[in-house]
Coordinates of C-alpha atoms and ligand atoms in Angstrom, one line a residue:
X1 CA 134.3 112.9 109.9
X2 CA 132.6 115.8 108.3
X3 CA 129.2 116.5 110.8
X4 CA 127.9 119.2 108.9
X5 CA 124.8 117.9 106.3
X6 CA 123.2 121.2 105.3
X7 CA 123.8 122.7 102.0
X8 CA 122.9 126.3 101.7
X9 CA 122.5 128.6 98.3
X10 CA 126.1 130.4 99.7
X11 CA 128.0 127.4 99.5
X12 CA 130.7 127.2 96.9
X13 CA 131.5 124.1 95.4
X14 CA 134.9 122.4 95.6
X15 CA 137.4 123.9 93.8
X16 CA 138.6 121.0 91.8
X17 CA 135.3 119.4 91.1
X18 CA 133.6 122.8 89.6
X19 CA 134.6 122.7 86.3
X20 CA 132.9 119.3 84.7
X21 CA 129.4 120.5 85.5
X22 CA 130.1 124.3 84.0
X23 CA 129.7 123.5 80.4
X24 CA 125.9 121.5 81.2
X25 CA 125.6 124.9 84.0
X26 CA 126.0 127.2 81.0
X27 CA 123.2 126.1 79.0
X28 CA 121.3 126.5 82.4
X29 CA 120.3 123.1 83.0
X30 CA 121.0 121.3 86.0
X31 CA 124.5 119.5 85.8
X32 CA 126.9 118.7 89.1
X33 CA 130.2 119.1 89.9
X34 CA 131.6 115.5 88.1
X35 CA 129.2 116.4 84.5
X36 CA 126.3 114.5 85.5
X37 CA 122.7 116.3 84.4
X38 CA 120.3 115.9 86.4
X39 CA 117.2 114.9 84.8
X40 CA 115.7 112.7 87.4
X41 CA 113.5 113.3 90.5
X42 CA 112.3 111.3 93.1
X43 CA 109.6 112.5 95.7
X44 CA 109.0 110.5 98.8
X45 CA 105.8 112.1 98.9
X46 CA 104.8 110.4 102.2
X47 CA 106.9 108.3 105.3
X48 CA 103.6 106.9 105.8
X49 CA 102.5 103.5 104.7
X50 CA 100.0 100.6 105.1
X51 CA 102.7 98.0 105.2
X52 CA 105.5 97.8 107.3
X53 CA 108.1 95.4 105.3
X54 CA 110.9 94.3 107.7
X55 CA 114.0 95.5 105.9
X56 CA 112.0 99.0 105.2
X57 CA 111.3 100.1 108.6
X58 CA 110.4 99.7 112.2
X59 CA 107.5 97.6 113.3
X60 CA 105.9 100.8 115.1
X61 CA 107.6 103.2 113.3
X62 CA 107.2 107.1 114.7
X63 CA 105.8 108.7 111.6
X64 CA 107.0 112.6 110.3
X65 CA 104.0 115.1 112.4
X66 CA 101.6 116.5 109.4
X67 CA 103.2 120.1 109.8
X68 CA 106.6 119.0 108.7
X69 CA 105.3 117.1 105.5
X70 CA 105.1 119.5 102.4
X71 CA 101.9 120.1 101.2
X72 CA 100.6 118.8 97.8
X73 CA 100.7 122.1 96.7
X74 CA 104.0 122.7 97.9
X75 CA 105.2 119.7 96.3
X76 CA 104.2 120.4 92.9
X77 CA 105.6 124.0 93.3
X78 CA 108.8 122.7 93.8
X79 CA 108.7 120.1 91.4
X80 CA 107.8 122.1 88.6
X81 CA 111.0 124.5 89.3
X82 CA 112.6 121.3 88.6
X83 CA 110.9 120.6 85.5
X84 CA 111.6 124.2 84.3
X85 CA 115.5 123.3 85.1
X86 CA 115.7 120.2 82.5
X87 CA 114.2 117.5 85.3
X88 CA 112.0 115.0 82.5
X89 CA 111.5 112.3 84.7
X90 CA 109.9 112.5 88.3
X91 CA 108.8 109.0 90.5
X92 CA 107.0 109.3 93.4
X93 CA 107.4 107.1 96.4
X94 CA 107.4 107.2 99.4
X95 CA 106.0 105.4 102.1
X96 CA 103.7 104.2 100.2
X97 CA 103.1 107.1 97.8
X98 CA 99.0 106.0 97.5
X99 CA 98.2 106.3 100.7
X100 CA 99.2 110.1 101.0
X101 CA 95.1 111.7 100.8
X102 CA 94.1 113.3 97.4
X103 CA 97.5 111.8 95.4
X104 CA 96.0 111.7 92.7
X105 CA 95.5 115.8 92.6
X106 CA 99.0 116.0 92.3
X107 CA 99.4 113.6 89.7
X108 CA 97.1 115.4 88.0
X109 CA 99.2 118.8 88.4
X110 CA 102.2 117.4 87.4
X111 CA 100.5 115.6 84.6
X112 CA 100.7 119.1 82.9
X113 CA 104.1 118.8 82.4
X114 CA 103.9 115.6 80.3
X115 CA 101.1 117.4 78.3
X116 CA 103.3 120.2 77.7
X117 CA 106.3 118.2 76.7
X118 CA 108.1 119.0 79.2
X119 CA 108.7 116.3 81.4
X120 CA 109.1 112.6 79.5
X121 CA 108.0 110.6 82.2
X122 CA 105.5 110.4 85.5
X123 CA 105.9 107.5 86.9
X124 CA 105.5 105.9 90.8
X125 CA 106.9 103.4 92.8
X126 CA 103.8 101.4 95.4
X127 CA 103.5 98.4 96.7
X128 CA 100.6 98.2 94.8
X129 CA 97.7 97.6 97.6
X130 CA 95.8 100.4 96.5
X131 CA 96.3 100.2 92.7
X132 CA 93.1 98.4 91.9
X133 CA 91.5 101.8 92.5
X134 CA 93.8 104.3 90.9
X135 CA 95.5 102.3 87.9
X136 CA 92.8 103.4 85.5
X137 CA 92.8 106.8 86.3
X138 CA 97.1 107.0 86.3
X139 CA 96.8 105.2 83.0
X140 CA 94.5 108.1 81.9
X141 CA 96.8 110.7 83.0
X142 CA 99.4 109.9 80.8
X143 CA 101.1 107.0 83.5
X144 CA 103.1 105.0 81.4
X145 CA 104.2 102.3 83.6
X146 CA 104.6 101.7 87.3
X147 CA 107.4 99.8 89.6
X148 CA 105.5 97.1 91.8
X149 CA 107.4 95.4 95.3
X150 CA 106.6 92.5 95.6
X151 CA 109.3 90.1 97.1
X152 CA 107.1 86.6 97.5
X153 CA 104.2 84.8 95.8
X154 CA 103.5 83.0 99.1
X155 CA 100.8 84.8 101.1
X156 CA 101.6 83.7 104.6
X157 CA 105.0 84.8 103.8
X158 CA 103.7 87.9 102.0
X159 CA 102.6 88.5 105.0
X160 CA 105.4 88.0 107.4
X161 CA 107.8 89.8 105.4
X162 CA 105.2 92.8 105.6
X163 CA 104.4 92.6 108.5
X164 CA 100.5 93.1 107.4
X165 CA 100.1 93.3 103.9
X166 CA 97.7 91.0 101.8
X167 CA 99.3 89.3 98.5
X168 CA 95.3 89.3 97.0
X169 CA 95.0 93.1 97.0
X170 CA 98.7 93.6 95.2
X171 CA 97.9 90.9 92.7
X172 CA 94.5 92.5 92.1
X173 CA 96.2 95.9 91.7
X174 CA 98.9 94.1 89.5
X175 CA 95.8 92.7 87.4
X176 CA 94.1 96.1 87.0
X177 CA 97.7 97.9 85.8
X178 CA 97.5 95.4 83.3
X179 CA 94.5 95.5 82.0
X180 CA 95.0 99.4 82.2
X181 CA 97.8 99.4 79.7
X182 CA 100.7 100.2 82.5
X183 CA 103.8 98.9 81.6
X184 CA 104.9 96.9 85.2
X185 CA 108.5 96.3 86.6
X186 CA 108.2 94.2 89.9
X187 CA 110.9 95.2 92.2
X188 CA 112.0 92.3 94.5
X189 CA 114.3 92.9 97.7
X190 CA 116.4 89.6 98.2
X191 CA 116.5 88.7 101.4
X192 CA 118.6 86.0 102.6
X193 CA 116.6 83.2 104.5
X194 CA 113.5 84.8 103.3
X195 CA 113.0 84.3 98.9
X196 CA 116.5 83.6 98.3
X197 CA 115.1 80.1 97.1
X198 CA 112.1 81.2 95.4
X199 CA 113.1 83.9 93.0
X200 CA 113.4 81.7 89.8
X201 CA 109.7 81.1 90.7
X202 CA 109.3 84.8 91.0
X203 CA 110.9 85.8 87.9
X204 CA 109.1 83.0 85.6
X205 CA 105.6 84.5 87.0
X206 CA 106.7 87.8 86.4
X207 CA 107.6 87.0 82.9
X208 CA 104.8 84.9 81.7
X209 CA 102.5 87.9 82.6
X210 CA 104.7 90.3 80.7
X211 CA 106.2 92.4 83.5
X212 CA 109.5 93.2 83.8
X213 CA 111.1 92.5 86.8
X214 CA 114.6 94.0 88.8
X215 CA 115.9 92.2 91.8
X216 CA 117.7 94.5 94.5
X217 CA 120.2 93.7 97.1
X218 CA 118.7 95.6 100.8
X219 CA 120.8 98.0 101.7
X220 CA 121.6 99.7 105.1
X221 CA 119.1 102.4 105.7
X222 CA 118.2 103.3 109.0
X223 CA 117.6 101.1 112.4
X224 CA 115.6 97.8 111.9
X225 CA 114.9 95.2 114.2
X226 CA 116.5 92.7 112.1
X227 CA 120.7 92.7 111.9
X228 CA 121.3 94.0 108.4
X229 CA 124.1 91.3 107.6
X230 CA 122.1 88.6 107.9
X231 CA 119.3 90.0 105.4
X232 CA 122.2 90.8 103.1
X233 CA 121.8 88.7 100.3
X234 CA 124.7 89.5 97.5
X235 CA 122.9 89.2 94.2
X236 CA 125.9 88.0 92.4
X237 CA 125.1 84.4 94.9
X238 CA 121.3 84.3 93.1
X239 CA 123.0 85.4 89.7
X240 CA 125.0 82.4 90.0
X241 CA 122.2 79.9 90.9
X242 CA 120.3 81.0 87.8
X243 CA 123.1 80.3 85.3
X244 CA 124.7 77.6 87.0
X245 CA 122.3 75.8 88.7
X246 CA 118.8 76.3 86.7
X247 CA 121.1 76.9 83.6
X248 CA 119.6 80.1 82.3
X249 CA 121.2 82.5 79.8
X250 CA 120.7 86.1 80.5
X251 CA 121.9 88.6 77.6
X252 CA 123.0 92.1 78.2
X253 CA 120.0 94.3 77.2
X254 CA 120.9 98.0 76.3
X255 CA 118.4 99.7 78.3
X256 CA 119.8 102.3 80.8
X257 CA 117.7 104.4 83.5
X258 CA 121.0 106.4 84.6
X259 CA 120.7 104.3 87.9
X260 CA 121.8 101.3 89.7
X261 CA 120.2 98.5 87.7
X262 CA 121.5 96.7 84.5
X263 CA 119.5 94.5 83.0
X264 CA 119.5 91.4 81.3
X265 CA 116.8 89.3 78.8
X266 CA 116.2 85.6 80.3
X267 CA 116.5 83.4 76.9
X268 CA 114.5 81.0 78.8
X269 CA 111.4 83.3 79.7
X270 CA 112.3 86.1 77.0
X271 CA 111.5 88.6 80.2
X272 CA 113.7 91.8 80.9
X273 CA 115.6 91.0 84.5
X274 CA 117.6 93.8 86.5
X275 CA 120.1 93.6 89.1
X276 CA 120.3 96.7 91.4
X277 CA 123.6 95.8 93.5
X278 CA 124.3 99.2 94.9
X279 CA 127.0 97.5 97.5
X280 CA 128.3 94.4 95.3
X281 CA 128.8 96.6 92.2
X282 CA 127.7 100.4 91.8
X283 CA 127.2 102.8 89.3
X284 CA 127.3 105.8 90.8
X285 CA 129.0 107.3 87.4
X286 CA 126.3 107.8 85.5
X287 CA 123.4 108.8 88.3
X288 CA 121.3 111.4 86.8
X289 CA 118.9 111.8 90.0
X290 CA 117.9 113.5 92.8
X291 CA 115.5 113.0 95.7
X292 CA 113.2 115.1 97.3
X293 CA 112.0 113.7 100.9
X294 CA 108.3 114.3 102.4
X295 CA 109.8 116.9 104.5
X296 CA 111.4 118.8 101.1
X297 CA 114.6 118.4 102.0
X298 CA 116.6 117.3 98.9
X299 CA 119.6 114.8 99.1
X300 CA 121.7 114.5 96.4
X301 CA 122.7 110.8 97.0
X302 CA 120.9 107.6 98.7
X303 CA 124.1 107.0 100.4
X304 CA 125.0 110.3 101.8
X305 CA 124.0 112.5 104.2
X306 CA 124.3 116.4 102.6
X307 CA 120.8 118.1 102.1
X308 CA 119.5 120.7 101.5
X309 CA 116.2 122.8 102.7
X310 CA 113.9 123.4 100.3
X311 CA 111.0 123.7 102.6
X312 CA 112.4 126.6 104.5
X313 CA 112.4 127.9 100.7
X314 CA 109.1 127.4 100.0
X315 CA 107.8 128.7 103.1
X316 CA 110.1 131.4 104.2
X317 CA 109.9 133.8 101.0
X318 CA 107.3 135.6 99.4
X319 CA 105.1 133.4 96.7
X320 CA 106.2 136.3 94.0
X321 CA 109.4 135.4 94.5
X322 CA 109.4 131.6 95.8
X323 CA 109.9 130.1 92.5
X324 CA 113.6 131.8 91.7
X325 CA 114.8 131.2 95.7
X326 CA 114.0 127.6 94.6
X327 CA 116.1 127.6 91.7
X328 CA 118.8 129.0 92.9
X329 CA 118.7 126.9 96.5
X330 CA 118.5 123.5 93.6
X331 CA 121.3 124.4 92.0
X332 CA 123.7 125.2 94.9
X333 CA 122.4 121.5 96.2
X334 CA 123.3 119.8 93.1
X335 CA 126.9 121.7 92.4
X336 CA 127.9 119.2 95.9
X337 CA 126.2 116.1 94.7
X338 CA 128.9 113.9 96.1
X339 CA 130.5 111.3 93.3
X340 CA 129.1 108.1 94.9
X341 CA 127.9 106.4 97.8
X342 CA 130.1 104.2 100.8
X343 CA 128.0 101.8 101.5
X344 CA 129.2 98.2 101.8
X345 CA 128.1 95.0 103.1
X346 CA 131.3 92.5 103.7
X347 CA 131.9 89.4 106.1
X348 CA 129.0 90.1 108.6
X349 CA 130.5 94.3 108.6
X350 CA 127.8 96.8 107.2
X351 CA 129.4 100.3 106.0
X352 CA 128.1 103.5 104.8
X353 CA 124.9 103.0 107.0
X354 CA 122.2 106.1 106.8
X355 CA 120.7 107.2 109.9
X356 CA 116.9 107.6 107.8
X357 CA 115.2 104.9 106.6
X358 CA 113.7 103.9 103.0
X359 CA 110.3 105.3 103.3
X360 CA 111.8 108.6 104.6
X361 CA 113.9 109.6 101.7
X362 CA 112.2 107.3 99.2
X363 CA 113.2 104.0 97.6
Ligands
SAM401 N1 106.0 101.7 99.3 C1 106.4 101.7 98.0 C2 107.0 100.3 97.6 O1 107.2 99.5 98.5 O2 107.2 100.1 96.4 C3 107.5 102.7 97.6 C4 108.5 103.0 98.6 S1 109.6 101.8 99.0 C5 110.7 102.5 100.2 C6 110.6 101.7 97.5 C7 111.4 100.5 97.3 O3 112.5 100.5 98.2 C8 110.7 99.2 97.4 O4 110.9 98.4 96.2 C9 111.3 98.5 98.6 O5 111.3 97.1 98.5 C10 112.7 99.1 98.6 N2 113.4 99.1 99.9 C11 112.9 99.5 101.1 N3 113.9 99.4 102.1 C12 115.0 99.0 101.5 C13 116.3 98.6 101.9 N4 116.6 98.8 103.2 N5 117.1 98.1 101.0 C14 116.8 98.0 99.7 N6 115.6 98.3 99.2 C15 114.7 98.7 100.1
SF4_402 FE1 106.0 100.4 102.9 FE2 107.4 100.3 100.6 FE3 108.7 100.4 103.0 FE4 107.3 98.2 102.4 S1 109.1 99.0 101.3 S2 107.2 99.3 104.4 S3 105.6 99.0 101.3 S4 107.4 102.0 102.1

């Protein structure tokens, strides 16, 4: 096995992958090695959060020691080299990316991009417990819409499967995004033993309140107390149940993000559904993004382990000159963006599993 996970700006890409990405290279956006631009960026802008969901991490997780994490400032420095090499859509996450103090300044910096024209899209992922205070003000900024988790109506159970989190402060947050004008997409983990049963209820609430709504399979990131193989829930099983057993018809919507999810309209409900199966079916042909972690290191793929150090960047040379190392450190990352990920899930055996978890390189 290849040990060596560090991609520096003096590494050559592989001879017999270089060529697809030179024609995007040449008009100097960013393009890898298999033709794929990259136009998407995710920032885990925190490891921190106020919940602690049981497929996500740890009970008592050991959070990242403030020194490591990038500064807000340092974040949006970076970020906007990204912008300036064809990046038009950036998420935040995280951890939970509303917790992380004064957020909302750096939504406000990168807002300038989407007031310029140069970025499509700011958008975040939460889990929505502090988006009663902040959904207004995102909306304001030029937010269009926002990803909610939420993977049970059932507060008890809410709670259990977050270990702390209150279902009344997400639904009020869910509430105020609404009446803000934010586009929502509830994101639901299946986990076996856990919603399997109550996701038609799920997706008919979702619906009727006019969000959209993707369902995604857990995947194997990081050490958790529970045995990944038995939260594994494939979503082609729940697929089934809702055409064959509640007798729905879902039609194939044409609405691409460039990621893992393909979604469907529910004739019954007349909602938008998604399906992210990133180990029962994947897509890795057409991924367009990136992901930056709270740390700044940038990994080209959920699923592998190569990064690269854009911190060391940002804080090793001179401000003057910062902004070009950046560039040219990004584009030697992305030239050995690997083709896909290995992870698999099969007869109780979990493959491909990453040593970090979710809320370290952001879901
Ligand atoms: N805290 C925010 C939230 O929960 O939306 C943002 C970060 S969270 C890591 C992003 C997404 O990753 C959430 O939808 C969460 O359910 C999902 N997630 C976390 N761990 C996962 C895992 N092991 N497999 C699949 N999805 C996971
Ligand atoms: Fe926090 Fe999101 Fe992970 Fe849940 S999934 S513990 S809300 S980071």
């Amino acid at each position: 096995m290849d040990t060596r996970t560090r991609i520096t700006v003096n590494d050559a890409p592989g001879e017999n992958t270089r060529n697809a990405g030179e024609n995007i290279a040449a008009s100097g956006a960013l393009a890898d090695p298999f033709g794929r631009a990259i136009t998407y960026l995710r920032i885990s802008v925190t490891d921190r959060c106020d919940f602690r969901c049981r497929y996500c991490m740890a009970e008592q997780p050991v959070f990242l020691p403030k020194r490591e994490i990038l500064t807000l400032e340092e974040i949006d420095r970076v970020a906007s080299v990204f912008v300036r090499l064809g990046v038009r859509k950036i998420r935040l996450t995280g951890g939970e990316p509303l917790v992380r103090r004064n957020i909302m300044w750096l939504l406000r910096r990168l807002a300038r991009h989407l007031h310029a024209g140069d970025l499509r899209e700011l958008t975040l992922t939460t889990n929505g417990s502090q988006l009663a205070r902040h959904a207004r003000e995102l909306a304001g900024l030029g937010v269009r819409r926002v990803n909610v988790s939420l993977d049970t109506l059932d507060a008890e159970k809410f709670r259990h499967v977050t270990r702390r989190g209150d279902l009344n402060k997400v639904l009020a947050g869910l509430e105020a995004a609404r009446a803000a004008g934010l586009h929502v997409k509830i994101n639901t983990v299946a986990v076996k033993n856990v919603n399997g049963g109550e996701i038609p209820d799920i997706i008919r609430w979702a619906h009727a309140r006019g969000f959209d709504i993707s369902l995604i399979e857990t995947m194997p990131m990081g050490e958790v107390e529970e045995d990944r193989a038995c939260q594994y829930l494939p979503l082609s099983e729940v697929r089934r149940r809702l055409e064959e057993e509640l007798g729905w018809r879902l039609e194939r919507e044409d609405y691409d993000t460039g990621g893992p999810s393909r979604y469907w309209r529910v004739r019954e409900t007349g909602g938008r559904l998604g399906f992210i199966t990133p180990l029962s079916a994947h897509f890795c042909d057409t991924c367009n993004r990136v992901r930056l972690t709270a740390t700044g290191k940038l990994y080209l793929c959920l699923g592998q382990n190569e990064d690269a150090d854009l911190r060391a960047v940002v804080r090793e040379t001179p401000p003057e000159t910062a902004d070009a190392a950046l560039e040219k450190a990004i584009r030697a990352a992305v030239a050995h963006k690997p083709r896909g990920h290995e992870f698999a899930i099969g007869s109780g055996e979990v493959r491909g599993r990453m040593p970090r978890t979710m809320n370290v390189t952001g879901g």
